[in-house]
Amino acid sequence: MATFIQEPAHTFNEYLLIPGYSSAECIPANVSLKTPLVRFRKGEEESPITMNIPLVSAIMQSVSGDRLAVALAMEGGVSFIYGSQTIEQEAAMVKRAKSYKAGFVRSDSNLRPDDTLADVIELTERTGHSTIAVTNDGTPEGKLEGLVTSRDYRVSRMSADTPVRDFMTPFERLVWAPEGTTLKDANDIIWEHKLNQLPIVAADGSLCYIVFRKDYDLHKQNPNELLDESKRYVVGAGINTRDYEQRIPALIEAGADVLCIDSSEGFTEWQKRTLAWARGKYGDSVKIGAGNVVDAEGFRFLAEAGADFVKVGIGGGSICITRETKGIGRGQATAVIDVCQERDRYFRETGIYVPVCSDGGIVYDHHITLALAMGADFIMLGRYFARFDESPSNKVSIGGTYYKEYWGEGSARARNWQRYDLGGAKKLSFEEGVDSYVPYAGSLKDNVLLTLSKVRSTMCNCGALTIPELQQKAKLTLVSSTSIVEGGAHDVLLKDKNAAVK
């Protein structure tokens, strides 16, 4: 007979936290969100990689590129650059993120001199950026020919087919600085010449970076930024169970700080072999997470195989249809609780703490706090980060409202067969994800600050100033479907925010 678990599997939305005693010290400003990313032993001061916030970005084409990796590291988290691309492309993304210098921005809005005003308008609408570098070949590293800003053109008075060279500010009229200029000197030049941006140019005339006036204060406002020993941003990257013997060395050489096996199901021989190969070649120097699993047995398997952290969650993602197509998975809250209990047992038995990552099932910000209270050390988010300027997907306008494209790794668009690999043919036999849109939400920084302010506030309600303290003190209660309805606005007529006040 099959094993039957009679207790229903629950989601985050079926739980609430019960407030605990809050002392005078329990104010959001005193809350620490530091959390371990990779395994450590009892008695060690902390994990080899400790994040300043409990958020990482999903290993997805529409979520985690090098721009988001930098933006999230600035806030204290880690992005896992997607692995469903060539080894060379992924390594290049990692290298760009690792070589990023605070204040020195690699231009991501570029055109050629023979492009037109129509191209300028399309690019600014797509990226939201008003400064465009004009290079000889339209690449970020091409020879700098000039700059275009919003002050250089008037849409109402110019033809859409006007060449960029006719209205750009040419190189000979630009104030620029040579490669090797320090950030302090660059900012001094900006202030001295009353500039909004300063190109940094190599000896051969190629564009290196652009330093922006608006970034001056921004770099004073990142007290949580996550840096390695060389003061570079910490960056993660995804791997698979097929080409790991080639991909892992390339990513390590590119500078990746931590890797993660990107798979829909982690309780497999393939992940065990991948971890064994990495341990045999690199020992414990290379940090690799594994998953996904949904029960204690799956966690124990990966922990014993050498995983540095374990991801929990099957079928709970907003673009995942694995449960519908294959009938496997588990309610995310129940899965997190079960796995975290096993993590604690494993720690008591072995003295090795293997962090747990909750991956999927997050709909509202308070679900993050619930996942942490249930035992998760950090949360992996896809839809959440896909909404931001820094994600790799396109921003599109539908019915006058802006959205960002968001698609699953198991969708026909991504066709990331390696993520769903169970051996055999190298193909995606059927879809396990969808192609969709998510409402555009602006910058990562603003949204992460808002989300974490909610987390800190709720922790104070529970009388906790750290994540381990929250996990120790939290009291959680299951709620009925009627209680869930009661928790939102009800029995009132909501005002239309767009209606005129009379």
XYZ file of C-alpha atoms in Angstrom:
502
model
C 0.000 0.000 0.000
C 1.053 3.581 -0.627
C 1.840 5.807 2.338
C -1.052 8.141 3.124
C -0.520 11.389 5.062
C -3.920 12.217 6.475
C -3.096 15.766 7.621
C -3.845 18.267 4.824
C -0.927 20.273 3.456
C -1.321 23.982 4.186
C -0.271 27.205 2.482
C 1.039 30.382 4.094
C -2.323 32.095 3.704
C -3.863 29.585 6.122
C -1.706 30.800 9.035
C -1.517 33.888 11.199
C 1.036 34.941 13.780
C -0.220 35.584 17.293
C 1.378 38.707 18.832
C 3.773 38.216 21.729
C 5.110 40.550 24.409
C 7.002 43.493 22.897
C 9.524 45.207 25.144
C 10.571 48.839 24.785
C 13.557 47.581 22.766
C 11.293 46.015 20.160
C 11.304 48.745 17.559
C 11.942 48.111 13.835
C 15.222 50.046 13.884
C 16.662 47.473 16.313
C 15.726 44.428 14.229
C 18.543 42.482 12.550
C 17.688 40.429 9.472
C 21.084 38.738 9.188
C 20.793 35.094 8.221
C 23.124 32.262 7.114
C 23.254 31.377 3.420
C 25.437 28.247 3.608
C 26.170 25.467 6.079
C 28.351 25.892 9.149
C 29.352 23.831 12.171
C 28.328 24.213 15.776
C 30.772 26.491 17.569
C 31.696 28.484 14.478
C 31.021 32.196 14.833
C 28.814 32.391 11.749
C 28.183 30.981 8.293
C 30.957 31.559 5.696
C 28.373 33.648 3.818
C 25.916 35.556 5.990
C 23.332 37.706 4.242
C 22.102 40.983 5.687
C 18.537 40.380 4.507
C 16.750 37.025 4.057
C 15.988 37.409 0.341
C 17.470 35.740 -2.746
C 16.236 35.903 -6.339
C 15.062 32.882 -8.312
C 17.220 31.161 -10.921
C 15.064 32.332 -13.830
C 15.579 33.958 -17.230
C 12.968 36.613 -16.470
C 14.334 37.416 -13.007
C 18.050 37.100 -12.328
C 20.509 38.849 -14.619
C 23.642 40.808 -13.711
C 21.747 44.092 -13.135
C 19.471 42.508 -10.552
C 22.455 40.729 -8.990
C 24.109 44.070 -8.280
C 20.906 45.753 -7.099
C 20.038 42.944 -4.673
C 23.601 42.698 -3.308
C 23.424 46.443 -2.636
C 20.482 45.736 -0.331
C 22.182 42.781 1.399
C 20.740 39.775 -0.458
C 21.982 37.434 -3.183
C 20.813 36.901 -6.756
C 21.285 33.536 -8.460
C 21.979 34.316 -12.125
C 20.015 31.962 -14.336
C 21.737 28.888 -15.747
C 19.439 28.222 -18.716
C 21.917 29.840 -21.097
C 25.322 28.888 -22.442
C 28.168 28.465 -19.993
C 29.949 31.407 -21.614
C 26.938 33.706 -21.330
C 26.299 32.870 -17.680
C 29.978 33.274 -16.782
C 30.003 36.661 -18.534
C 26.981 37.787 -16.468
C 28.696 36.702 -13.260
C 31.885 38.481 -14.273
C 30.027 41.707 -15.041
C 28.292 41.650 -11.667
C 31.534 40.874 -9.823
C 33.463 43.591 -11.668
C 30.806 46.217 -11.043
C 32.232 49.175 -9.172
C 29.887 51.120 -6.932
C 29.142 54.353 -8.708
C 30.555 53.186 -12.043
C 27.582 52.133 -14.162
C 27.951 50.010 -17.284
C 25.728 51.675 -19.860
C 22.663 49.604 -20.715
C 21.037 52.205 -23.015
C 23.089 52.465 -26.185
C 22.531 53.431 -29.824
C 24.561 54.043 -33.008
C 24.966 57.471 -34.650
C 22.820 56.374 -37.626
C 19.900 55.311 -35.420
C 16.941 57.686 -35.316
C 14.852 59.725 -32.913
C 12.241 56.954 -33.122
C 14.872 54.538 -31.743
C 15.639 56.991 -28.919
C 11.971 57.234 -27.950
C 11.493 53.452 -28.065
C 14.596 52.850 -25.949
C 13.700 55.407 -23.285
C 10.145 54.032 -23.031
C 11.452 50.474 -22.696
C 14.203 51.149 -20.160
C 12.952 54.265 -18.386
C 16.428 55.797 -18.764
C 16.899 59.291 -20.153
C 20.657 59.088 -20.805
C 21.749 57.163 -23.921
C 25.343 56.507 -24.887
C 26.003 56.764 -28.615
C 28.803 54.407 -29.624
C 30.141 53.477 -33.037
C 28.610 49.985 -32.868
C 25.755 50.540 -30.387
C 27.358 48.381 -27.699
C 28.238 49.389 -24.102
C 31.959 49.004 -24.886
C 32.041 50.694 -28.296
C 33.899 53.891 -29.158
C 32.019 56.779 -27.566
C 30.647 59.156 -30.224
C 28.358 61.233 -28.010
C 25.481 61.289 -25.508
C 21.741 61.839 -25.879
C 19.673 63.141 -22.979
C 16.128 64.502 -22.799
C 17.554 68.005 -23.303
C 18.873 67.139 -26.765
C 15.584 66.686 -28.599
C 11.980 67.884 -28.835
C 9.601 65.202 -30.088
C 6.993 67.767 -31.119
C 9.443 69.714 -33.306
C 11.555 66.963 -34.853
C 10.959 64.222 -37.382
C 11.029 60.672 -36.038
C 13.576 59.667 -38.719
C 16.133 62.324 -37.669
C 19.523 60.581 -37.224
C 20.932 60.540 -33.714
C 24.178 62.154 -34.926
C 22.227 65.297 -35.837
C 21.053 66.075 -32.302
C 23.343 64.205 -29.898
C 25.960 66.047 -27.858
C 29.129 64.968 -29.729
C 32.154 63.562 -27.967
C 34.272 66.673 -28.551
C 31.788 68.726 -26.531
C 31.504 66.264 -23.660
C 33.236 66.506 -20.313
C 34.689 63.036 -19.665
C 37.314 61.340 -17.508
C 39.939 58.708 -18.356
C 39.759 55.087 -17.274
C 41.210 54.699 -13.769
C 39.563 57.842 -12.369
C 38.459 57.268 -8.778
C 34.832 57.667 -7.758
C 35.773 60.623 -5.552
C 37.512 62.402 -8.436
C 34.606 61.594 -10.787
C 32.116 63.116 -8.365
C 34.335 66.188 -7.955
C 34.295 66.679 -11.756
C 30.510 66.290 -11.830
C 30.031 68.939 -9.156
C 32.668 71.293 -10.598
C 31.124 71.249 -14.091
C 27.485 70.979 -12.908
C 26.973 67.735 -14.844
C 24.301 65.079 -14.528
C 26.597 62.330 -15.822
C 30.278 61.764 -16.538
C 31.496 59.177 -19.096
C 34.622 57.218 -18.177
C 36.564 56.564 -21.386
C 39.473 54.212 -22.163
C 42.635 55.322 -23.950
C 41.331 53.948 -27.264
C 38.125 55.978 -26.959
C 35.867 53.100 -25.928
C 33.245 53.682 -23.252
C 33.967 52.055 -19.868
C 31.337 53.394 -17.462
C 29.088 56.351 -16.738
C 29.041 58.023 -13.314
C 25.725 59.711 -12.490
C 25.147 62.660 -10.160
C 21.978 61.022 -8.785
C 24.009 58.012 -7.631
C 26.188 60.092 -5.296
C 23.745 59.946 -2.402
C 22.569 56.434 -3.321
C 25.944 54.939 -2.517
C 25.785 56.514 0.928
C 22.454 54.787 1.505
C 23.461 51.129 1.239
C 24.607 50.181 4.751
C 23.505 46.566 4.186
C 25.387 45.915 0.948
C 26.791 42.378 0.781
C 30.478 42.290 -0.190
C 33.166 39.629 -0.463
C 36.667 39.909 0.983
C 37.754 41.991 -2.016
C 34.881 44.486 -1.532
C 33.026 43.118 -4.569
C 29.326 42.279 -4.519
C 28.397 38.706 -3.578
C 26.873 36.921 -6.575
C 25.237 33.502 -6.975
C 24.684 31.372 -10.083
C 22.560 28.412 -11.142
C 23.915 25.072 -12.383
C 22.311 21.853 -13.640
C 22.994 18.128 -13.324
C 24.161 17.644 -16.915
C 27.080 19.957 -17.773
C 28.288 20.684 -14.222
C 31.822 19.454 -14.939
C 32.238 22.323 -17.412
C 29.870 24.914 -15.933
C 31.069 24.896 -12.320
C 34.753 25.638 -13.147
C 33.719 28.437 -15.519
C 31.471 30.069 -12.932
C 34.071 29.776 -10.188
C 36.666 31.363 -12.469
C 34.202 34.167 -13.240
C 33.959 34.859 -9.509
C 30.655 33.292 -8.399
C 30.502 33.136 -4.594
C 27.788 30.499 -4.305
C 26.083 28.080 -6.700
C 22.715 26.339 -6.637
C 21.466 23.298 -8.521
C 18.428 24.530 -10.418
C 15.961 21.654 -10.408
C 12.252 21.185 -9.874
C 12.913 18.064 -7.801
C 16.033 17.481 -5.736
C 15.558 14.039 -4.197
C 17.514 12.395 -7.029
C 20.676 10.489 -7.777
C 21.589 13.209 -10.273
C 21.939 15.866 -7.591
C 23.902 13.488 -5.385
C 26.354 12.869 -8.235
C 26.684 16.597 -8.938
C 27.473 17.372 -5.299
C 29.894 14.426 -5.050
C 31.818 15.622 -8.108
C 32.073 19.169 -6.747
C 33.201 17.982 -3.313
C 35.789 15.683 -4.912
C 37.253 18.486 -7.011
C 36.896 21.502 -4.718
C 36.258 20.132 -1.229
C 34.247 22.564 0.885
C 35.640 25.678 -0.820
C 32.819 25.780 -3.363
C 29.408 26.509 -1.869
C 26.484 24.721 -3.572
C 22.825 24.673 -2.615
C 20.478 21.932 -3.795
C 16.768 21.116 -4.053
C 13.880 21.288 -4.316
C 12.366 18.973 -1.701
C 9.173 19.033 0.351
C 9.730 16.641 3.249
C 12.188 15.551 5.938
C 13.470 12.589 3.947
C 14.378 14.781 0.989
C 16.207 17.256 3.231
C 18.196 14.520 4.953
C 19.226 13.080 1.586
C 20.620 16.374 0.288
C 22.224 17.365 3.599
C 24.109 14.052 3.718
C 25.049 14.461 0.048
C 26.848 17.715 0.947
C 24.406 20.495 0.046
C 25.314 23.868 1.568
C 21.659 24.835 1.757
C 18.417 23.109 0.785
C 15.571 24.652 -1.188
C 12.008 23.732 -0.263
C 9.003 23.917 -2.555
C 7.434 22.064 -5.486
C 4.557 23.548 -7.454
C 3.962 26.641 -5.330
C 5.385 29.242 -7.716
C 2.989 31.652 -9.402
C 4.043 30.494 -12.885
C 4.509 26.815 -11.993
C 1.965 24.207 -13.108
C 3.866 21.117 -11.935
C 1.081 20.148 -9.551
C -1.478 20.409 -12.328
C 0.524 18.481 -14.907
C 2.195 15.838 -12.715
C 0.241 15.728 -9.472
C 3.294 16.115 -7.231
C 4.127 18.740 -4.612
C 2.996 19.871 -1.195
C 1.460 22.946 0.422
C 4.384 25.318 0.977
C 3.779 26.060 4.664
C 3.574 22.374 5.589
C 6.668 21.594 3.518
C 8.701 24.360 5.202
C 7.638 23.290 8.709
C 8.457 19.617 8.058
C 11.853 20.313 6.486
C 12.912 22.854 9.125
C 12.104 20.398 11.909
C 14.364 17.872 10.175
C 17.097 20.520 9.767
C 17.051 21.079 13.528
C 17.208 17.315 14.198
C 20.135 17.031 11.791
C 21.922 19.869 13.581
C 21.436 18.226 16.977
C 22.749 14.896 15.661
C 25.711 16.126 13.596
C 26.519 19.653 14.761
C 26.130 20.814 11.135
C 23.572 23.520 10.386
C 22.244 23.395 6.813
C 20.144 26.514 6.057
C 16.697 26.102 4.525
C 15.446 28.262 1.649
C 11.695 28.566 1.138
C 11.115 28.730 -2.629
C 7.605 29.549 -3.856
C 4.174 30.237 -2.421
C 4.844 33.881 -1.494
C 1.887 36.041 -2.522
C 1.920 38.811 0.094
C 4.792 40.419 1.985
C 3.615 38.948 5.290
C 4.105 35.446 3.852
C 7.850 36.139 4.046
C 7.580 36.681 7.800
C 5.455 33.547 8.152
C 8.044 31.475 6.260
C 10.810 32.806 8.531
C 8.741 32.092 11.642
C 8.145 28.540 10.428
C 11.891 27.994 10.296
C 13.136 29.127 6.878
C 16.491 30.902 6.947
C 15.796 32.849 3.760
C 13.267 33.145 0.955
C 13.742 32.705 -2.811
C 11.456 34.943 -4.878
C 10.679 35.010 -8.597
C 7.480 36.955 -9.323
C 8.423 39.493 -6.643
C 11.713 40.463 -8.339
C 10.422 40.083 -11.912
C 8.335 43.269 -11.392
C 11.321 45.567 -10.971
C 13.367 47.769 -13.304
C 16.432 45.604 -12.746
C 14.949 42.301 -13.970
C 15.975 41.244 -17.519
C 12.447 41.103 -18.956
C 10.736 43.745 -21.098
C 8.389 46.407 -19.734
C 5.225 46.552 -21.811
C 2.110 48.730 -21.815
C -1.256 46.948 -21.850
C -4.390 49.063 -21.729
C -2.436 52.027 -20.415
C -0.876 50.052 -17.530
C 2.748 48.925 -17.431
C 3.673 45.293 -16.872
C 6.840 43.216 -16.949
C 7.017 39.914 -18.804
C 7.429 36.890 -16.553
C 7.754 33.279 -17.659
C 8.550 29.997 -15.953
C 11.640 27.933 -16.666
C 9.335 25.044 -17.605
C 7.382 27.154 -20.111
C 7.598 26.767 -23.880
C 9.412 30.112 -23.961
C 12.243 29.118 -21.640
C 12.341 25.401 -22.474
C 14.791 24.826 -19.627
C 14.700 21.046 -19.872
C 17.707 20.706 -17.550
C 15.618 21.993 -14.641
C 13.160 19.125 -15.103
C 15.784 16.560 -16.029
C 15.166 12.985 -14.843
C 17.688 11.392 -17.166
C 17.005 10.209 -20.698
C 16.281 12.477 -23.637
C 17.586 16.041 -23.541
C 14.278 17.777 -24.094
C 11.292 19.341 -22.358
C 8.605 16.709 -22.911
C 5.742 18.886 -21.670
C 5.303 22.301 -20.111
C 5.513 22.791 -16.342
C 5.366 26.594 -16.402
C 3.458 29.440 -18.047
C 4.258 32.679 -19.882
C 2.695 35.705 -18.185
C 2.805 39.366 -17.145
C 3.227 40.904 -13.697
C 2.410 44.514 -12.738
C 5.437 46.775 -13.092
C 6.514 48.004 -9.646
C 9.495 50.328 -10.158
C 12.923 50.007 -8.546
C 14.115 47.060 -6.489
C 15.459 49.265 -3.725
C 12.197 51.059 -2.965
C 10.159 47.857 -2.931
C 12.607 45.812 -0.874
C 12.808 48.564 1.744
C 9.004 48.604 2.007
C 8.731 44.811 2.219
C 11.403 44.510 4.886
C 9.873 47.326 6.924
C 6.766 45.143 7.160
C 8.851 42.131 8.180
C 10.641 44.105 10.901
C 7.366 45.523 12.203
C 5.755 42.081 12.451
C 8.823 40.679 14.198
C 8.468 43.430 16.793
C 4.819 42.428 17.265
C 6.133 38.966 18.107
C 8.753 40.324 20.511
C 11.690 39.264 18.305
C 14.719 41.288 17.217
C 16.440 38.554 15.184
C 15.281 35.772 12.882
C 16.405 32.988 15.281
C 14.512 34.755 18.067
C 11.405 34.929 15.869
C 11.643 31.202 15.191
C 11.901 30.536 18.922
C 9.145 32.859 20.096
C 6.634 32.725 17.227
C 3.134 31.411 17.895
C 1.229 30.453 14.758
C -2.400 29.532 14.340
C -4.309 27.912 11.500
C -7.258 29.955 10.301
C -10.526 28.990 8.669
C -11.613 30.150 5.219
C -14.062 32.515 6.942
C -11.221 33.986 9.011
C -9.230 34.615 5.835
C -12.131 36.665 4.453
C -12.411 38.505 7.765
C -8.732 39.470 7.555
C -9.262 41.767 4.578
C -11.478 44.763 4.027
C -15.094 43.598 4.199
C -18.639 44.856 4.683
C -17.718 48.340 3.503
C -17.941 50.218 0.224
C -14.382 51.101 -0.753
C -13.800 54.601 -2.048
C -12.683 54.906 -5.648
C -9.239 56.507 -5.407
C -9.715 58.021 -8.859
C -13.104 59.575 -8.105
C -13.312 63.306 -7.622
C -13.890 64.474 -4.048
C -17.034 66.621 -3.774
